[in-house]
Amino acid sequence: MSVWPLLLVLGISTATVVAAQGSWRRDRESGPAVYQSEDNYEWTTWFNVDHPGGRGDYEQLDAIRFYYRARVCAAPRALEARTTDWIPARDTGEKVHADPTIGFWCLNDEQGPGRNCSNYSVRFLCPKDNSVTPQGTWGPWSNWGPCPALCGQVAVQVRSRNCQSQSVPCTGPKVEGKACNGPECPRTDCSLQCVMGRVNAECDACMCQEHIVLGSVRSAGGLTGAGAAILRSGKLLTLTDHNGHFRIPGLCPDGNTTLMVSLQGHAPLNVIVPHSAEHTSVLSVQLERAEKLHVLINPESKARKEGQTAAFCCKVAGTPQPDKYQWFHNNSLLEKQSDSTLVLKALRPKQAGEYYCRAKGPSGAIKTKPATLTIIGKNESSCNPKPESHLIRLPHDCYQNSTNSFYFDVGKCPAETCAGQLDNGIRCKDSVAYCCGVTKMEQRQLTCQGYQLPTLVVTECGCQKCVDTKAVVRGRAIAADTGEPMRFGHILMNGVRVSRTGYKGTFSIQVPPDTERLVLTFVDNMQKFVNTTKVLPFNTRGGAVYHEIKLLRKKAPVIISSTETNTMELGEVEGQDPMVQIQIPPHSFYKQNGEVFVGNVKASVTFLDPRDVSTAAAAQSDLNFVGDEGDTLPLRTYGMFSVDFSGEEDSEPLNAGEVKVFLDSAQVKMTEHLDTMKLWSLNPDTGLWEEEGSLQMEKKRRGKREERTFLIGNMEIRERRLFNLDVPENRRCYVKVRAFRSERFMPSEQVEGVVVSLINMEPTAGYSTNPRAWGRFDSVITGSNGACLPAFCDEQKADAYSAYVMANLGGEELEAVSSTPKLNPNLIGVPQPYLGKMNYRRTDHEDPRVKKTAFSINVAKPSPNTAEEGNGPVYSFENLKQCEEAPFSAAHFRFSRVEGDRYDYNTVPFNEDDPMSWTEDYLSWWPKPMEYRACYIKVKINSPHEINVRSRNMGGTHPKVVGQLYGLRDTRSIRDMDQPTVSAVCLEFKCSGMLFDQERVDRTLVKVIPQGSCKRDNVNSMLQEYLVNHLPLAVNNDTNEFTMLAPLDPLGHNYGIYTVTDQDPRTAKEIALGRCFDGTSDGTSRVMKSNEGVALTFTCGDREVTHQSVFQALQNTQGQAVAGVVRGESKQNRRRQRGGANALRSSRRRSTRNPMGRRTKSTS
């Protein structure tokens, strides 16, 4: 044991002395000199196996031998180094190190400020094969002798050689020795049998002493996998070096030896040493990034009777997979529940509440969304049979003396889950979903001015099958700066293309069932825009939600050299310093296969600057990450940047290693964020941000005098190309917001499906009313009880965080409540003094020309010691449930639709925002849920006045509904922009088709009745011909109106009829209106084109109508709606541009009199 280590040390020492004798100096002032070879030595070729990226340039002898086994002698006498530009190492001025027995190395940290090592090549001085110096000739070495070591011992085995020359002596040792291990001591209980080699002492592996495994590990993106652990059966064998190489002796190449390769941030990979008869095996390992745990299936809320069984399931994916599940009931851990399925039998009332599961694994933890278990007593009804109150607005001439209002209570059933007729089977998802719905309705006749108005009233609720609904997201993908559409771009979900945008950037996607988090990535084929990942909220109860996707325009690429240090500054706010610098060392670019790239690089880095509030809507994802305990937590951004590197010649995508990021600490105004700043990358599949590393404070000199402090971090640019400088923020609250159909702010007129967005702002120090930068962007969807928006808040300082809030419905911006000339707490919905503390301001507060579609507040966290702050509109983070279930009387902020000149009345009440409110009835306006067919007829009016036009829709041919009213539609015509005496109206009517039983069609009897003294001038000839050819033909004796049995076919613009079918009623109406305004069958317009695609023409008298119209009446009331979104714009111009895809109005307007001129009888 003592001989071989001594020989080894002597060998290293001798070689070092030789190198020193060759004038090799290791100081900074002078590099290595060329060693003058003797005649019996010669130089090898030049080798370059490393580059100066990362920590420096390492030309190690072991690595060179790994790639070039036979080209370097066993004991080089000297080495020589030069740069790849042929500059000798001694002339570079760089501090380097060398040893002929180890190799050459240069460390970046030892060079001057801002300098890295050059890229060096080396060669070695080796003995010649045909030496001229007379020497004796050695014979071949004998085989190694047997190892004399006993079981569990170490000894020395030897070999020898003989000098074959008689007259000339041989130089060198005659005998060599090396350390050897004795055989493993046999274990009496070891049953392992080895096909090759011998069993080791631990009896867990077979060992082959003569075999060596050499390997190379690459991390994600092809970068070197330095520091990777190589394990066998859980035991660490070795770590890879800075080049990602490893060497393991003694492993058997029997095809049964499995190694695990583990590297931080990567998924572990098992590799098998292949069967081989060679003495050396070579493995190449490519690792993939570890996939964080993410939820695939959340537990589903259920309603059960007492004594029944309920099962909750969660499914979590990741690499590696989770190895532990935990279940919680009302935030308390359930013991002995460690499976992904939780089964609760013989339910008792105390088991009601919220359940969620938490999964854990090597890559972290994650919690699912909570599911609610409702337990109904054995003798209780699943649903309250008594309907809730639901007020609908009646026509203006239908004032009800009994209620002293224009409202009538038709009742509704809450769309809640109920027990239904389920068995005790254990299932994750109920095969049939049961909801509380209408089981009984009665018809009422309402007395109006001169006519009877039939309406159906809900009288009893019960448990029944839920209405089958589908959720849809649609919208436009446009540039954040100019509104240019992303044409024909791809839309990806989980890396798979699910749709594409149209010519105008429009898209529509049906949300897959059981989706909890909809993550979409928008990819521009034209390479104009940055690939953008969005988490889009949608209405889980069904229907369509409109989103406008703002895209950042890609920065034009610059050409940089891969062999030089490149610094790129990010942040272009005028008059302010850049926020971020990215520094790329030389030789840091890699091809996808891991090869070092040499040449020019096209580099495009696009920065989203939070100092520019206009960029907030273009923020990627929803700025959330998963914490150590599995909670989804928010981030506050200090800038996002998207990188795109490719070769100049072939445009091959390139990766980069060891890139430095510098964040100017002067840009971080909230000093408490300096210590928690991190670098994150976006996972495009989950839409969650994942930590790449922390940033450390360091002072750097810029120029000769200026010294600044930066937060500095390192990252590698691999398969992910979007990064974020963020701070986890724990000062969180929720803000309650509701949206309404009009400024009347009635509880029954709340609008669902509105996208409400909140931008968190960071105030400039000392100027709380002048926000300097945004930090977070969130969007939620309003439900039947409004929406709760996440926001950052502060209890100690009310203006520590401010926020802008805005609302959008189908592309239409809703109005906030005015803050001038003085605050009206009753209209805003928040009492004083809390309202004053939050400093509520609508965006036009100081400039009436600004849009009034948003408001700003200080997000002041409610104080627990102040009673008036404990009832909204701001709730602490732990009180989310209280916010979601807050009664209408609790404080909240409000938005309202800009009320248009339109009134809708349905005999069977239906909320278009909530598809689950559909009722199975022959008189339902929409006879089939999830297949909504909208029909419009275009009417031209020759008159100096805008005219109100009504459609009266009744059953026409179906025996169940003949003569019964489906509903009324009143719409006011829109003046032509070029012809002052011409206007037109797109009037909705009830489409013909199957009724709810799907057994027989009904041709709706439609009457089109202009208000005032009007005469029918013309009927579209093609429409008239169609009606004549499709009997029966309605009688049209009255020239003041037009009557038809509505066509069954979708006729199109040539007939003046516009029909669109969609899964969402609002969407169908918007598309049909856009086509009607445009007068085409496939276009859309916001401006009424009075002479295009007209079905009917009326001429109306010049005299004003003596009765005040519904629209005039409402404009004179206290709750008058404002029609324009920009102050100073004339009302007439606003109305001319009303309509089209972004201007649908569905507020309940009324006409001033009975256009029919006679009483109407209705039958039940």
mmCIF file of N, CA and C in Angstrom, residues 776 1128 1144:
data_model
loop_
_atom_site.group_PDB
_atom_site.id
_atom_site.type_symbol
_atom_site.label_atom_id
_atom_site.label_comp_id
_atom_site.label_asym_id
_atom_site.label_seq_id
_atom_site.Cartn_x
_atom_site.Cartn_y
_atom_site.Cartn_z
ATOM 1 N N ARG A 776 -47.698 44.541 -11.821
ATOM 2 C CA ARG A 776 -48.440 43.301 -12.000
ATOM 3 C C ARG A 776 -49.719 43.595 -12.762
ATOM 4 N N GLY A 1128 -66.375 65.119 -25.201
ATOM 5 C CA GLY A 1128 -66.258 66.080 -26.285
ATOM 6 C C GLY A 1128 -66.734 65.546 -27.603
ATOM 7 N N LEU A 1144 -72.066 45.751 -29.409
ATOM 8 C CA LEU A 1144 -73.388 45.185 -29.170
ATOM 9 C C LEU A 1144 -73.970 45.747 -27.889
#
